[in-house]
Coordinates of C-alpha atoms and ligand atoms in Angstrom, one line a residue:
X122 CA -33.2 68.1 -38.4
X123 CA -36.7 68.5 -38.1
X124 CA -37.5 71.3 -35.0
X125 CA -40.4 73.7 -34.5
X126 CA -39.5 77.0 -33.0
X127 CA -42.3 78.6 -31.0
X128 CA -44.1 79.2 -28.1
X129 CA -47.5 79.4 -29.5
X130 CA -48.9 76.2 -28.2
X131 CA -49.5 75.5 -24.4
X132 CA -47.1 72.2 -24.3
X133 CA -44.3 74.8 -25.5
X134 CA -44.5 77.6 -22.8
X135 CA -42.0 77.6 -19.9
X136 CA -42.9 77.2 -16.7
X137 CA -42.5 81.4 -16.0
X138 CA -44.0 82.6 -19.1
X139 CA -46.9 80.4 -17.8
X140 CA -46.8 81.4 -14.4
X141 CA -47.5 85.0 -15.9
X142 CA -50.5 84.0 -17.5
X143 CA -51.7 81.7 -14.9
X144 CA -51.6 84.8 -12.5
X145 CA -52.7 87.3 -14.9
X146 CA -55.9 84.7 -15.5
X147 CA -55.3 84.4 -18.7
X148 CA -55.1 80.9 -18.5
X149 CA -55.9 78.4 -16.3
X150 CA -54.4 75.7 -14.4
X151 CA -57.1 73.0 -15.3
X152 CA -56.5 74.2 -19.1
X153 CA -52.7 73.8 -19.2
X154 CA -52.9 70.3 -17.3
X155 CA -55.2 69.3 -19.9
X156 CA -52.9 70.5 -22.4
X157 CA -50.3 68.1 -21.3
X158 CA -52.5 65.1 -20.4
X159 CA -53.9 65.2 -23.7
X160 CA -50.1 65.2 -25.4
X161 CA -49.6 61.9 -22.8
X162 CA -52.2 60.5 -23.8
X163 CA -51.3 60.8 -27.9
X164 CA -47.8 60.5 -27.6
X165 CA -46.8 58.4 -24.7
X166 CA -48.3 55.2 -26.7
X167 CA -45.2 55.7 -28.9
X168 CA -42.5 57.5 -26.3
X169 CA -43.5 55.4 -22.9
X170 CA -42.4 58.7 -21.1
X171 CA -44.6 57.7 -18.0
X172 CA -44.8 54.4 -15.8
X173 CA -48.1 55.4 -14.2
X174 CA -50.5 58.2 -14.8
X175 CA -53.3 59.8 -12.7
X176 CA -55.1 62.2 -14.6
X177 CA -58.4 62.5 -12.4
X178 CA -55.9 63.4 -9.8
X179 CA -53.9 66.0 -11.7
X180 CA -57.0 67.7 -12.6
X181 CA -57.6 67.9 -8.7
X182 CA -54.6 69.5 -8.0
X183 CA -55.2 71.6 -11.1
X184 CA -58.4 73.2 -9.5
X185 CA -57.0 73.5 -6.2
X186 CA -54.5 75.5 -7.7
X187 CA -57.0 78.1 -9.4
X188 CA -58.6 78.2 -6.4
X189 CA -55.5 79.0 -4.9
X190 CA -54.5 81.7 -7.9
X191 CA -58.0 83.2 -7.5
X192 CA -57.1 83.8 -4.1
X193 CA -54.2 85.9 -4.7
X194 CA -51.8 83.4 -3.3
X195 CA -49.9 81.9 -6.0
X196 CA -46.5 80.6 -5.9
X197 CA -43.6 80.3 -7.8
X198 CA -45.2 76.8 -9.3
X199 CA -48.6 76.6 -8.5
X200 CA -50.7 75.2 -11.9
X201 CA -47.2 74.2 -13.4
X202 CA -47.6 70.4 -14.8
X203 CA -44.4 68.7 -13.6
X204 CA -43.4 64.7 -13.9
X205 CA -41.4 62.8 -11.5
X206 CA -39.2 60.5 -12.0
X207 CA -40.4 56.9 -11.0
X208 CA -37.5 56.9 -7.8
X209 CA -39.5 59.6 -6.0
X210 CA -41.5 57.6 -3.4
X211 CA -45.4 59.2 -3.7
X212 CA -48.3 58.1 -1.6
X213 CA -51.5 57.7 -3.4
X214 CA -49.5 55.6 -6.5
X215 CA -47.2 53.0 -7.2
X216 CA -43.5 53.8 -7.3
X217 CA -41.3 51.3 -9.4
X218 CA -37.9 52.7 -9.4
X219 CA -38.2 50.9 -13.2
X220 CA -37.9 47.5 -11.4
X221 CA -40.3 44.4 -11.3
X222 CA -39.1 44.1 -7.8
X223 CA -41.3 47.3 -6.5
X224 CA -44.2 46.8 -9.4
X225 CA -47.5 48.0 -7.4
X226 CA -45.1 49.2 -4.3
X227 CA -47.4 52.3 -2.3
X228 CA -45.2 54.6 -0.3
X229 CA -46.4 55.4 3.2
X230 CA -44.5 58.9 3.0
X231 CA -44.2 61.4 0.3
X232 CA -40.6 62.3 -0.6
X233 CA -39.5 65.5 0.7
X234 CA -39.2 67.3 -2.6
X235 CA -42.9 66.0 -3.3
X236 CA -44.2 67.7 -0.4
X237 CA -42.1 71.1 -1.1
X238 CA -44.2 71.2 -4.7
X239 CA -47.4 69.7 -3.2
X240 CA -47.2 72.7 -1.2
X241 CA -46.9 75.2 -3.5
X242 CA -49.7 73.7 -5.4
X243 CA -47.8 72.1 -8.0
X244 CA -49.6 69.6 -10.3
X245 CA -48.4 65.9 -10.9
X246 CA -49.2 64.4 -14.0
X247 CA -47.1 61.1 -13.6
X248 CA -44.1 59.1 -12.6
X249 CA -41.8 59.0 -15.5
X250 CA -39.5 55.8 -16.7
X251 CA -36.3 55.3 -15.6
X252 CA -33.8 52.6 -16.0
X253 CA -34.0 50.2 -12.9
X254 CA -33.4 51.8 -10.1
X255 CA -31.7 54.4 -12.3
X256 CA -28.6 52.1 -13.0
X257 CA -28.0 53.0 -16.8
X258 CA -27.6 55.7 -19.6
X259 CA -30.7 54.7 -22.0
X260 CA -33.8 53.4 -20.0
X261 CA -33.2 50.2 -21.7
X262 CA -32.7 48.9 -18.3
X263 CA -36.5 49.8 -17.0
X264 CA -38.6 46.9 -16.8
X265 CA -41.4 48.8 -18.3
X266 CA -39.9 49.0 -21.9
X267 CA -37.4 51.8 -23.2
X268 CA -38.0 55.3 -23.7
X269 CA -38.0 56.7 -26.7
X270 CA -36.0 59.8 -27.6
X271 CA -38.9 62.7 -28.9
X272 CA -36.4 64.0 -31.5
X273 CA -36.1 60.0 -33.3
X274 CA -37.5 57.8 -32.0
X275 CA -35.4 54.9 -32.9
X276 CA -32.6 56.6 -30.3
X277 CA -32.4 56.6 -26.9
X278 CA -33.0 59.5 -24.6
X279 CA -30.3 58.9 -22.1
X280 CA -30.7 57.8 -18.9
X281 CA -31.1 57.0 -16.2
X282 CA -33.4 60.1 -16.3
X283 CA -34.6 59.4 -20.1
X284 CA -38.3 59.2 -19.0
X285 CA -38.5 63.1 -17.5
X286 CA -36.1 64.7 -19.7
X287 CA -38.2 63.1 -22.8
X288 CA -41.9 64.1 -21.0
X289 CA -40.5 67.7 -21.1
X290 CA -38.7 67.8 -24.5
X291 CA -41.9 66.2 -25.9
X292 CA -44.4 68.6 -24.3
X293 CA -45.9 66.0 -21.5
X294 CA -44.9 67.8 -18.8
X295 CA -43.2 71.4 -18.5
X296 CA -40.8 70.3 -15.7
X297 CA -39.7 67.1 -14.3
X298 CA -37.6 65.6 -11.4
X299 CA -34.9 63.2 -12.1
X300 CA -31.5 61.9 -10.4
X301 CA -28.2 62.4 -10.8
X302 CA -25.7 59.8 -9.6
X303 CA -23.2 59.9 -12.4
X304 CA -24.7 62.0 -14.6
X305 CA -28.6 60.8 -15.0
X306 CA -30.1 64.0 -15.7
X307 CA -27.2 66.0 -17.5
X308 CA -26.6 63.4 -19.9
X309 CA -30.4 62.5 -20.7
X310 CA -31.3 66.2 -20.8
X311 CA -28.4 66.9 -23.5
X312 CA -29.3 63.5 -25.5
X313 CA -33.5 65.7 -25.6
X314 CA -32.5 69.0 -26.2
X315 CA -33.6 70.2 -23.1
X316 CA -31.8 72.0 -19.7
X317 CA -31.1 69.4 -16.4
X318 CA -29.9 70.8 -13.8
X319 CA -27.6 68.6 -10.9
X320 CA -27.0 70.5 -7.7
X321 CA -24.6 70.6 -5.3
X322 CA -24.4 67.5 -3.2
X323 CA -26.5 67.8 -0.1
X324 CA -28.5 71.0 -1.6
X325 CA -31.6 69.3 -1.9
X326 CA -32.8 66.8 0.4
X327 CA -33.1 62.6 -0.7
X328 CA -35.5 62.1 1.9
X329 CA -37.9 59.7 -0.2
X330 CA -35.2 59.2 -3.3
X331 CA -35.0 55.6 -3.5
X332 CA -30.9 55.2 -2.8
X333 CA -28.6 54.2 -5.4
X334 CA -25.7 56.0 -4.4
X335 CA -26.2 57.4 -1.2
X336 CA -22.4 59.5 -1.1
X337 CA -23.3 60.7 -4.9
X338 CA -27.3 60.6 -5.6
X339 CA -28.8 64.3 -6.1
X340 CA -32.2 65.4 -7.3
X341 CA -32.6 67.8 -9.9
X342 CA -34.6 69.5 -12.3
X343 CA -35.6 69.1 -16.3
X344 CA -36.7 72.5 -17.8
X345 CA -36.8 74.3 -21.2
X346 CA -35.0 77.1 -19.9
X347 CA -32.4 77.8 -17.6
X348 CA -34.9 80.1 -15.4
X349 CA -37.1 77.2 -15.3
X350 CA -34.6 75.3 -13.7
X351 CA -33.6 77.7 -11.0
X352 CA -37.9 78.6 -10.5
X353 CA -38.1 74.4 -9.5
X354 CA -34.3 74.3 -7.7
X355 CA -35.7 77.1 -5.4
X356 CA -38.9 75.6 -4.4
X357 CA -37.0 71.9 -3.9
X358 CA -33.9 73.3 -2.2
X359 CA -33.1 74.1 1.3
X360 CA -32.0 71.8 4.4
X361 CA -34.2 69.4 5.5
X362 CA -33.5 67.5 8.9
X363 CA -34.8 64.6 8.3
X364 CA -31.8 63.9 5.8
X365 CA -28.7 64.0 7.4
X366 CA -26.8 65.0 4.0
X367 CA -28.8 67.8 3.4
X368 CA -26.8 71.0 3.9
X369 CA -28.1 73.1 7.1
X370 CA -28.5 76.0 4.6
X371 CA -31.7 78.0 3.0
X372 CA -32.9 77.8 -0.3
X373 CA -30.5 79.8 -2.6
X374 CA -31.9 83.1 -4.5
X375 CA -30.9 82.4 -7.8
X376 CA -33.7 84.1 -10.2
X377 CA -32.6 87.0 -9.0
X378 CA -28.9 86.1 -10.3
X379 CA -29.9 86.0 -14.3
X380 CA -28.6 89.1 -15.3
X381 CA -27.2 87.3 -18.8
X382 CA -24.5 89.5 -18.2
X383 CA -20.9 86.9 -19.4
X384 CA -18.5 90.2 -19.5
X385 CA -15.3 89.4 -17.5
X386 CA -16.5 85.2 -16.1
X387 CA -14.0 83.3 -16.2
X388 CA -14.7 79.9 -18.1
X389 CA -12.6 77.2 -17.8
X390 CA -11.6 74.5 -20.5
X391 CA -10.1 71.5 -19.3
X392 CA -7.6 69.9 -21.2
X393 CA -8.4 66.4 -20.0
X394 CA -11.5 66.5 -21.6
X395 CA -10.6 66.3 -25.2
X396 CA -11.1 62.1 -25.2
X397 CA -10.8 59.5 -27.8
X398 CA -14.0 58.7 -29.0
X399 CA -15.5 61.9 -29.2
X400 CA -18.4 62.7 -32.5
X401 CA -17.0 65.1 -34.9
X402 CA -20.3 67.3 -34.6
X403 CA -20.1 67.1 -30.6
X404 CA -16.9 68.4 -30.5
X405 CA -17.8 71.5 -33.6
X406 CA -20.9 72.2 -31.5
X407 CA -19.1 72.9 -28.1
X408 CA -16.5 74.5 -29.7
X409 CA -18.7 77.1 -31.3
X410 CA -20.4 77.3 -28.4
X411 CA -17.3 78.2 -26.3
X412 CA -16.3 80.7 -29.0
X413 CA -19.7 82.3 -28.6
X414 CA -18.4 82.3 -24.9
X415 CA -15.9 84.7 -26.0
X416 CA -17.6 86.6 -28.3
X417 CA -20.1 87.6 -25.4
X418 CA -16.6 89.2 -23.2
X419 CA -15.9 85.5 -21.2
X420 CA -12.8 85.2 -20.6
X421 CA -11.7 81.1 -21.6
X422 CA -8.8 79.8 -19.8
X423 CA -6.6 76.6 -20.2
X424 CA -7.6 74.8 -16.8
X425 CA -6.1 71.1 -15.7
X426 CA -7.9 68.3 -14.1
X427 CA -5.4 65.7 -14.2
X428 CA -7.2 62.8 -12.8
X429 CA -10.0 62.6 -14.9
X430 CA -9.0 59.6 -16.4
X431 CA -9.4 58.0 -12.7
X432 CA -13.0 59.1 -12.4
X433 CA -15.3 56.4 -14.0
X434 CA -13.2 53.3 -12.7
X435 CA -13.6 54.9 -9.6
X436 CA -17.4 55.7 -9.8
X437 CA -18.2 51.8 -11.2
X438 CA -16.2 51.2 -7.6
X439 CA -18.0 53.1 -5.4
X440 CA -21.7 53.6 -6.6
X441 CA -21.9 49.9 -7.4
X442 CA -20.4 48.9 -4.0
X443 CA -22.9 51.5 -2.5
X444 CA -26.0 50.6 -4.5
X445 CA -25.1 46.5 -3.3
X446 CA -25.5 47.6 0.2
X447 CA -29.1 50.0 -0.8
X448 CA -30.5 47.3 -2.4
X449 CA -30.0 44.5 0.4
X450 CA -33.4 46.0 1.8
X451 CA -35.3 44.2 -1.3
X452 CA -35.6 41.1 0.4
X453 CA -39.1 39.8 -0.4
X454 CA -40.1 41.1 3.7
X455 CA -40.2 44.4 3.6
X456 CA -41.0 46.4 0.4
X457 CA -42.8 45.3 -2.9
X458 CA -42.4 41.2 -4.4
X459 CA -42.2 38.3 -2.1
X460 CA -41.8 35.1 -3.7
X461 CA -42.5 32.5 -1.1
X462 CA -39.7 29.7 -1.5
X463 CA -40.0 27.2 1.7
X464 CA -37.5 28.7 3.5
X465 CA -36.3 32.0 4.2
X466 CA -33.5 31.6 2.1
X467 CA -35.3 30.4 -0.9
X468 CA -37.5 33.1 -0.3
X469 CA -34.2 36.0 -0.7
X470 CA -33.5 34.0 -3.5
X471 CA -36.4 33.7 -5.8
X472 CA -37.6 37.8 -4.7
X473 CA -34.0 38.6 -6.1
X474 CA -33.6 36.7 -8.8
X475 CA -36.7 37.0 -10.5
X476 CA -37.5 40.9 -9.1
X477 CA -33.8 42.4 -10.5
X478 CA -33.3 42.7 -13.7
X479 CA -29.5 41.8 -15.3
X480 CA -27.6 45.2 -14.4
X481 CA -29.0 45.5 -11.3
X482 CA -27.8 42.0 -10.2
X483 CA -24.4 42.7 -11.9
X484 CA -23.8 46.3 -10.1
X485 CA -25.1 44.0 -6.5
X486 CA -22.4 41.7 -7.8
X487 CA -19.7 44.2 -8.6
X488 CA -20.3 46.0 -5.4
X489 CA -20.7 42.9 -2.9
X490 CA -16.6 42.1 -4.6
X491 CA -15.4 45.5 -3.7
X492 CA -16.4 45.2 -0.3
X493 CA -15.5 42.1 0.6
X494 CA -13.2 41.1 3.2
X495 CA -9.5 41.2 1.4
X496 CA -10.5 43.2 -1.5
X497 CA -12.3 46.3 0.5
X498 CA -8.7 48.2 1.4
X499 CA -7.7 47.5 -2.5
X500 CA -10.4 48.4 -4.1
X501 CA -13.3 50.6 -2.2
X502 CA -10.8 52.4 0.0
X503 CA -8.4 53.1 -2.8
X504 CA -11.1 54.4 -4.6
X505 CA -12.2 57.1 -2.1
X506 CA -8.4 57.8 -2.0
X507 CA -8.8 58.6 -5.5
X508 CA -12.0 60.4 -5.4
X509 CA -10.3 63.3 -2.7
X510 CA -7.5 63.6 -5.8
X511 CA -10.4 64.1 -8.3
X512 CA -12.0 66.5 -5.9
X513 CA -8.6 68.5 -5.4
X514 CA -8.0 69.1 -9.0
X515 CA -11.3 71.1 -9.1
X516 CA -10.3 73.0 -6.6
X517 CA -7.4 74.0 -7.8
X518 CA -9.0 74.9 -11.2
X519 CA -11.7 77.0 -9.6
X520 CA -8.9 79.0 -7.7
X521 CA -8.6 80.4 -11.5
X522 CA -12.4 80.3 -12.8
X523 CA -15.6 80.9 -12.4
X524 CA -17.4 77.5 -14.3
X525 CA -16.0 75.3 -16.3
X526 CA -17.5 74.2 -19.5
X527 CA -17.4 71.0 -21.5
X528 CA -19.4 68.5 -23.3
X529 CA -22.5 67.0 -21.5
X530 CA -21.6 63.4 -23.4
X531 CA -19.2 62.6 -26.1
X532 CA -22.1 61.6 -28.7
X533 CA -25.6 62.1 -29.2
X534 CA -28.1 60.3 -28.5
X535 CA -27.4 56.2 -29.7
X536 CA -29.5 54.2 -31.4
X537 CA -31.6 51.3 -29.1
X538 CA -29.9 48.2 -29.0
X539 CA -26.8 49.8 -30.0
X540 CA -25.2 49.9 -27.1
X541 CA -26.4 46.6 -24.8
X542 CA -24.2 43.9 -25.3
X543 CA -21.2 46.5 -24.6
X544 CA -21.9 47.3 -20.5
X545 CA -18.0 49.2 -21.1
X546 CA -19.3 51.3 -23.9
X547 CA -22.6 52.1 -22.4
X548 CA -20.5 53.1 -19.3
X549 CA -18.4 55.6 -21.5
X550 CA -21.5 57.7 -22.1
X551 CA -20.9 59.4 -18.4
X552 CA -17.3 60.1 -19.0
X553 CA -17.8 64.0 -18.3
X554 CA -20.7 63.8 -16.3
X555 CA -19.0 61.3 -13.4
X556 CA -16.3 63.9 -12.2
X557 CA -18.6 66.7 -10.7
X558 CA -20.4 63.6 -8.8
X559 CA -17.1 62.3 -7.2
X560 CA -16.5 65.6 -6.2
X561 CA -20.0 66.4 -5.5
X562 CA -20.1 69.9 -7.1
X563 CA -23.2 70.8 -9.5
X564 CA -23.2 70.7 -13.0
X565 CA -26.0 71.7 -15.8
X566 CA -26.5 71.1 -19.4
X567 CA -28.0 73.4 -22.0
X568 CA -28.6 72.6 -25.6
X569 CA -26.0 74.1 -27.8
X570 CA -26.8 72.7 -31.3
X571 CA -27.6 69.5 -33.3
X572 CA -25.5 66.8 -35.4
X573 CA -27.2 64.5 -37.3
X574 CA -30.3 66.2 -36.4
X575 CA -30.2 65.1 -32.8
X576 CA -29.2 67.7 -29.7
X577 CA -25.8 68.6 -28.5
X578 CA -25.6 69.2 -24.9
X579 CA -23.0 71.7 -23.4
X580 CA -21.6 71.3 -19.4
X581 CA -21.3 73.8 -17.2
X582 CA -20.0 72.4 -13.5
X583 CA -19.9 75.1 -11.2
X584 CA -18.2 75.3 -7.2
X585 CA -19.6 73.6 -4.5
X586 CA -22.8 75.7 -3.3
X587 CA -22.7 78.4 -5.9
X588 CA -25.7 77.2 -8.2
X589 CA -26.3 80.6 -9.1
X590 CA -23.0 81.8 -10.7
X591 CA -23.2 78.5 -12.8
X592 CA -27.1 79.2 -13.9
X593 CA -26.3 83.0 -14.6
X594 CA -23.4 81.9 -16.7
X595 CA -25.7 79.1 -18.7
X596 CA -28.6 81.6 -18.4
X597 CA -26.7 84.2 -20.6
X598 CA -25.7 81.3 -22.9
X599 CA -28.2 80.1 -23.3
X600 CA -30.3 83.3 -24.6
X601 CA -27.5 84.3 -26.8
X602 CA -28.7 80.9 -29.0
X603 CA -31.9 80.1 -30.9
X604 CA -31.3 76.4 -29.9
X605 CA -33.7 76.6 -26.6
X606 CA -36.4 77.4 -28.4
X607 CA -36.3 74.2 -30.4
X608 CA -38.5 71.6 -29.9
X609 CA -38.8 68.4 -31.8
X610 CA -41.4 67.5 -34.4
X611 CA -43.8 64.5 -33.5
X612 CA -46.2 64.6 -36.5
X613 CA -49.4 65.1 -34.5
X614 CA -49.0 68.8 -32.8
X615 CA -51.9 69.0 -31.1
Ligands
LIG717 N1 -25.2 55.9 -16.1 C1 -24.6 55.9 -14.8 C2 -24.8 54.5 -14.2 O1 -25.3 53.7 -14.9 C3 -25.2 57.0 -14.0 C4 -26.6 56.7 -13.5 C5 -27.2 57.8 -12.6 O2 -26.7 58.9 -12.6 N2 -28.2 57.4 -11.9 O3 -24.5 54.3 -13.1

């Protein structure tokens, strides 16, 4: 393993130590933006974190927000460098959603999320790589080349989130925004060593998140702490009208909440969760991390989720039959390519065939099946079926806990190529991640250790709406282990 412990350079802070020494003047925004613009610039040759860049207009936002903390008026993330992941529509740059289809696309609109950080006086410093339009769990699917993984860079960083979660293990940025459909931000932040954070569906408004999954996608935070996560969750959370899924409720206090007190939680283990296939050092990692549980006065219980085994054949029902009606917009007319074919139809035919790329077209296909006349009762509506049993059987469990932990993934991070002849073993890598989506509770992952010198991430999935009992139960975790403080080793610390 090679892993630097330390704070001392500016790329390494978290986004609250920084805050304090942003207000305290000690530093200043335009300094700690050109921290991580200058770490882009050196390392994203190698880690293609980032799609597009716009430094000139970073360093804007970086003096508006000194003017701002000279003013006495900071908030919670004014000055703090954040990326976004490339499915967030922007104005003022191209968004991709890692497809050929949108290459050079200009949203009219900011996404909803953008705006709540824009008006805090965030700073931007680029939309980050995801697989296309985040269908994956490598970023081998983006059209704009892989991602690689900051700890070894001949692995993957997960996906479909791998771009942000690697910008903020690698120092480029010191948060990021990614999705979570089936588990693109827990599983790419536990492949980088880092925390990702997926709320509660309908916590944080979509307005502006190009659709995937429209009963499953969330947006959620990267961070290198815990707090971090919760600083960004409040500032993004909180309804929004203009998206009809976004819960008619305020922004939860959950800073407030991290007391890293674990004496008397419940924690739940679920017996379903010990699958075939699982890495030896995986499983010793979460298992000393649930003994450390213990150790710290948690109290572990036995819990049962017996349909597990129902949840991925159920989610490659449902989000691909969802994502084949999402992407129907991509028609050459409205957004992004048009190929001009003769006719109308020629014209649908050579924007989609030569704008997707090869999963995309096989989720449209998969999904188009499953919702076809004569195969929609069998297969979509027998799914949702399914998905209220997989729903039930966390609530039953969290009649008896608090949280439940798990592993984020049941291997580290896999080498590139490895994995993309095999769509059914690329699939697998989301087999813990995929429940808390079907039942649309929130989930995060923390970093609880290393095997084969690459990050273990531990699950925590928490009840519907209660983001801050699952974040003050990963909070105390999490500073009860050195392993947060560990960032990878790129040869040219700057
Ligand atoms: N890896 C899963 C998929 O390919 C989940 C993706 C996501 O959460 N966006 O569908």
């Amino acid at each position: 393993m090679s892993a630097v412990a330390g704070t001392d350079a500016l790329h390494w802070l978290t986004a609250s130590e920084a805050r304090t020494l942003l207000d305290k003047k000690e530093l200043s925004a335009v300094e700690l933006t050109q921290a991580h613009l200058a770490r882009i610039e050196s390392l994203d040759p190698s880690l293609n974190c980032h799609i597009s860049t716009f430094p000139d207009r970073s360093l804007a936002q970086a003096r508006a927000a000194d003017e701002r903390i000279g003013r006495g008026e900071s908030a919670g993330l004014t000055g703090i460098p954040i990326s976004l992941k490339d499915v967030l529509v922007t104005t003022g740059t191209q968004t991709t959603a890692g497809s050929q289809i949108l290459k050079g696309y200009e949203s009219p609109y900011d996404a909803t999320v953008v705006q709540r950080l824009h008006a805090q006086d965030a700073v931007f410093v680029g939309k980050s790589n995801t697989d296309e339009f985040a269908m994956g769990s490598s970023t081998e699917n983006s059209s704009y080349g892989v991602t690689r993984n900051p700890w070894n860079l001949d692995r993957v960083p997960g996906g479909s989130s791998g771009g942000p979660a690697a910008a903020v293990a690698a120092g480029e940025a010191m948060l990021s925004l990614g999705s979570d459909t089936g588990g693109s931000i827990r599983q790419p932040a536990g492949f980088c060593g880092i925390v990702g954070l997926k709320p509660t569906y309908g916590r944080v408004s979509r307005l502006g998140l190009i659709a995937f999954g429209s009963s499953l996608d969330q947006i959620g935070p990267f961070a290198r702490s815990v707090e971090d996560a919760a600083l960004i969750l409040e500032a993004i959370a909180g309804h929004d009208p203009r998206d009809s899924t976004s819960a008619p409720m305020p922004s939860p206090d959950i800073c407030s909440h991290l007391t890293g007190d674990l004496a008397g939680v419940r924690i739940g283990v679920a017996e379903e969760y010990a699958v075939d296939g699982m890495e030896p050092g995986v499983e010793t990692a979460v298992a000393t991390a649930v003994e450390s549980l213990k150790d710290a006065g948690a109290i572990i219980k036995q819990v049962s989720l017996p349909h597990t085994r129902y949840a991925l054949p159920t989610y490659y029902i449902t989000a691909p039959a969802e994502a084949s009606a999402n992407l129907a917009r991509f028609d050459g007319v409205k957004y992004g390519l048009s190929i001009d074919g003769g006719s109308l139809r020629e014209m649908y035919e050579q924007t989609r065939g030569q704008g997707f790329g090869p999963e995309v077209k096989r989720r449209i296909m998969l999904g188009t099946y499953a919702l076809s006349s004569g195969y929609y009762d069998a297969y979509y509506v027998k799914a949702q079926k399914v998905r209220t049993l997989l729903k039930q059987d966390f609530d039953a469990a969290f009649a008896d806990v608090d949280v439940i932990v798990a592993p984020t993934s049941p291997t580290v991070a896999f080498p590139i190529g490895a994995r993309l002849d095999d769509p059914y073993q690329m699939y697998l890598a989301d087999v813990f991640t995929i429940p808390a989506n079907m039942a649309g509770i929130p989930g995060v992952s923390v970093p609880c250790g290393f095997a084969d010198g690459l990050p273990v991430g531990l699950q925590f999935l928490g009840k519907a709406f209660d983001e801050a009992t699952l974040l003050s139960v990963a909070h105390a975790y999490e500073r009860s282990q050195p392993w947060w403080r560990m960032h990878p080793e790129l040869g040219n610390e700057i």
